[in-house]
XYZ file of C-alpha atoms in Angstrom:
162
model
C -7.588 -11.564 -14.199
C -5.586 -7.978 -14.420
C -7.173 -4.331 -13.613
C -6.846 -1.838 -16.710
C -4.835 0.595 -15.758
C -5.450 4.706 -16.090
C -3.327 6.987 -18.769
C -1.052 7.346 -15.014
C -0.164 4.370 -14.759
C 2.510 4.547 -17.391
C 4.992 6.226 -15.036
C 5.111 3.513 -12.693
C 7.971 1.091 -12.717
C 6.638 -2.201 -14.580
C 7.298 -3.542 -11.298
C 4.384 -1.142 -9.889
C 2.866 -1.472 -12.697
C 2.291 -5.586 -12.523
C 1.461 -5.135 -8.696
C -1.278 -3.234 -9.367
C -2.905 -4.904 -12.182
C -3.311 -7.477 -9.145
C -5.324 -5.289 -7.035
C -8.723 -5.361 -7.013
C -11.547 -3.219 -6.471
C -11.470 -2.367 -2.863
C -12.508 0.152 0.076
C -9.206 0.827 1.274
C -6.115 -0.152 0.362
C -2.847 -0.661 2.507
C -0.217 -0.115 0.583
C 3.220 -2.027 3.590
C 5.916 -0.690 2.912
C 5.392 2.076 0.228
C 8.520 4.436 -0.140
C 7.173 6.913 -2.437
C 2.892 6.241 -2.460
C 3.056 5.671 -6.422
C 1.058 2.301 -5.979
C -1.336 3.916 -3.885
C -2.098 7.536 -5.759
C -2.689 5.184 -8.805
C -4.795 2.536 -6.906
C -6.814 5.895 -5.624
C -6.776 8.166 -9.475
C -7.799 4.294 -11.502
C -10.542 3.979 -9.220
C -9.419 0.459 -7.764
C -9.902 1.838 -3.945
C -11.553 4.520 -2.816
C -9.335 4.805 -0.277
C -5.276 4.073 1.123
C -3.244 4.023 3.527
C 0.565 4.922 3.107
C 2.613 2.467 5.614
C 6.272 2.396 5.263
C 8.824 2.131 8.408
C 10.669 4.984 7.949
C 10.303 8.615 8.507
C 12.219 9.718 5.414
C 10.507 7.874 2.762
C 7.033 8.872 4.159
C 8.307 12.317 4.038
C 8.882 12.058 0.000
C 5.362 9.950 0.055
C 3.776 12.599 1.730
C 4.874 15.493 -1.062
C 4.029 12.753 -3.659
C 0.286 12.504 -2.450
C 0.259 16.273 -2.041
C 1.879 17.171 -5.318
C -1.212 14.553 -6.277
C -3.638 16.679 -4.944
C -5.110 13.570 -3.011
C -4.606 15.121 0.619
C -7.067 17.658 2.491
C -3.198 18.720 4.095
C 0.258 17.634 5.379
C 1.392 18.992 7.945
C 4.811 17.889 10.969
C 3.420 16.197 14.151
C 5.815 16.128 16.501
C 3.579 14.591 19.299
C 3.433 11.259 18.995
C 4.970 8.674 16.493
C 4.119 9.605 12.770
C 6.184 12.487 12.287
C 4.389 13.452 8.871
C 1.468 12.383 7.782
C -1.488 13.131 5.016
C -5.003 13.033 5.323
C -8.164 13.119 2.401
C -7.759 10.002 0.548
C -4.061 8.621 1.119
C -3.441 8.519 4.010
C 0.546 8.160 5.779
C 1.320 5.856 8.928
C 4.431 5.549 10.628
C 5.225 1.315 11.641
C 6.633 -1.680 10.909
C 4.278 -4.420 9.589
C 1.074 -4.373 9.444
C 0.878 -2.292 13.195
C -0.282 0.594 11.564
C -3.500 -0.249 10.400
C -6.428 -0.991 12.609
C -7.952 -3.838 12.778
C -11.007 -2.818 10.751
C -9.245 -0.305 7.816
C -8.019 -1.847 4.678
C -10.069 -4.638 3.377
C -6.908 -4.863 0.344
C -3.425 -5.494 2.087
C -0.293 -4.410 -0.971
C 3.716 -6.224 0.921
C 6.061 -5.302 -2.066
C 9.371 -3.631 -2.510
C 10.783 -6.352 -0.013
C 12.029 -10.301 0.425
C 10.307 -12.883 0.440
C 11.042 -13.234 3.896
C 10.039 -10.812 5.449
C 6.434 -10.333 3.571
C 6.470 -13.778 5.100
C 7.146 -12.792 8.315
C 5.152 -9.422 8.022
C 2.347 -12.116 7.403
C 2.742 -14.345 10.346
C 3.663 -11.532 12.948
C -0.235 -10.298 12.201
C -2.056 -12.974 10.932
C -5.105 -12.008 12.407
C -4.718 -8.850 11.051
C -4.112 -10.582 7.562
C -7.108 -12.674 7.543
C -8.861 -9.783 9.157
C -7.996 -7.631 6.005
C -8.916 -10.528 3.323
C -11.804 -10.931 4.781
C -14.026 -14.575 4.155
C -11.200 -15.424 1.094
C -8.380 -15.876 3.177
C -6.209 -15.344 0.286
C -4.070 -12.493 -1.334
C -2.584 -11.670 -5.073
C 1.084 -11.739 -5.490
C 2.905 -10.530 -8.264
C 5.959 -12.384 -9.917
C 7.644 -9.962 -11.596
C 10.222 -11.289 -13.118
C 11.639 -11.312 -17.249
C 10.573 -14.178 -17.366
C 6.825 -13.567 -16.380
C 6.886 -10.140 -17.287
C 4.173 -9.877 -14.299
C 1.438 -12.169 -13.524
C -0.782 -12.401 -10.468
C -1.551 -15.217 -8.033
C -4.097 -15.722 -5.033
C -3.027 -17.583 -1.801
C -4.300 -18.628 0.681
C -2.467 -17.914 4.284
């Protein structure tokens, strides 16, 4: 079942809008490979999650994400912290975290994980590397939602067991 999106979602690309339509209401959403944080911003605005964690493997995208999160008014503070591995970090309704795959997530921090915008083999690699963490996040269902976005499908959601 697809979620109704807010008017702000019109700014999302068709691919991101299709991915967002697969997100079920949750407490904490983690966007792995967030890039610009558009998806967690809209998920929080639409009330699909109470909070979000925007993760990326590179500092550059997190700097861009932090600017977008700050502009959306969804963080308390953005600052550069060079004392640890997180060069740019936001706190508030959306946090940014630097790291590869699911590694930036604490075991109990996210109950919905979005991995989109990368190749299928990379997604499989991430899930296999952190299978316990992924299973813990999806709970007893052991399922993840997959958005299949193409010209042929127009965007559809499918749940798979992990």
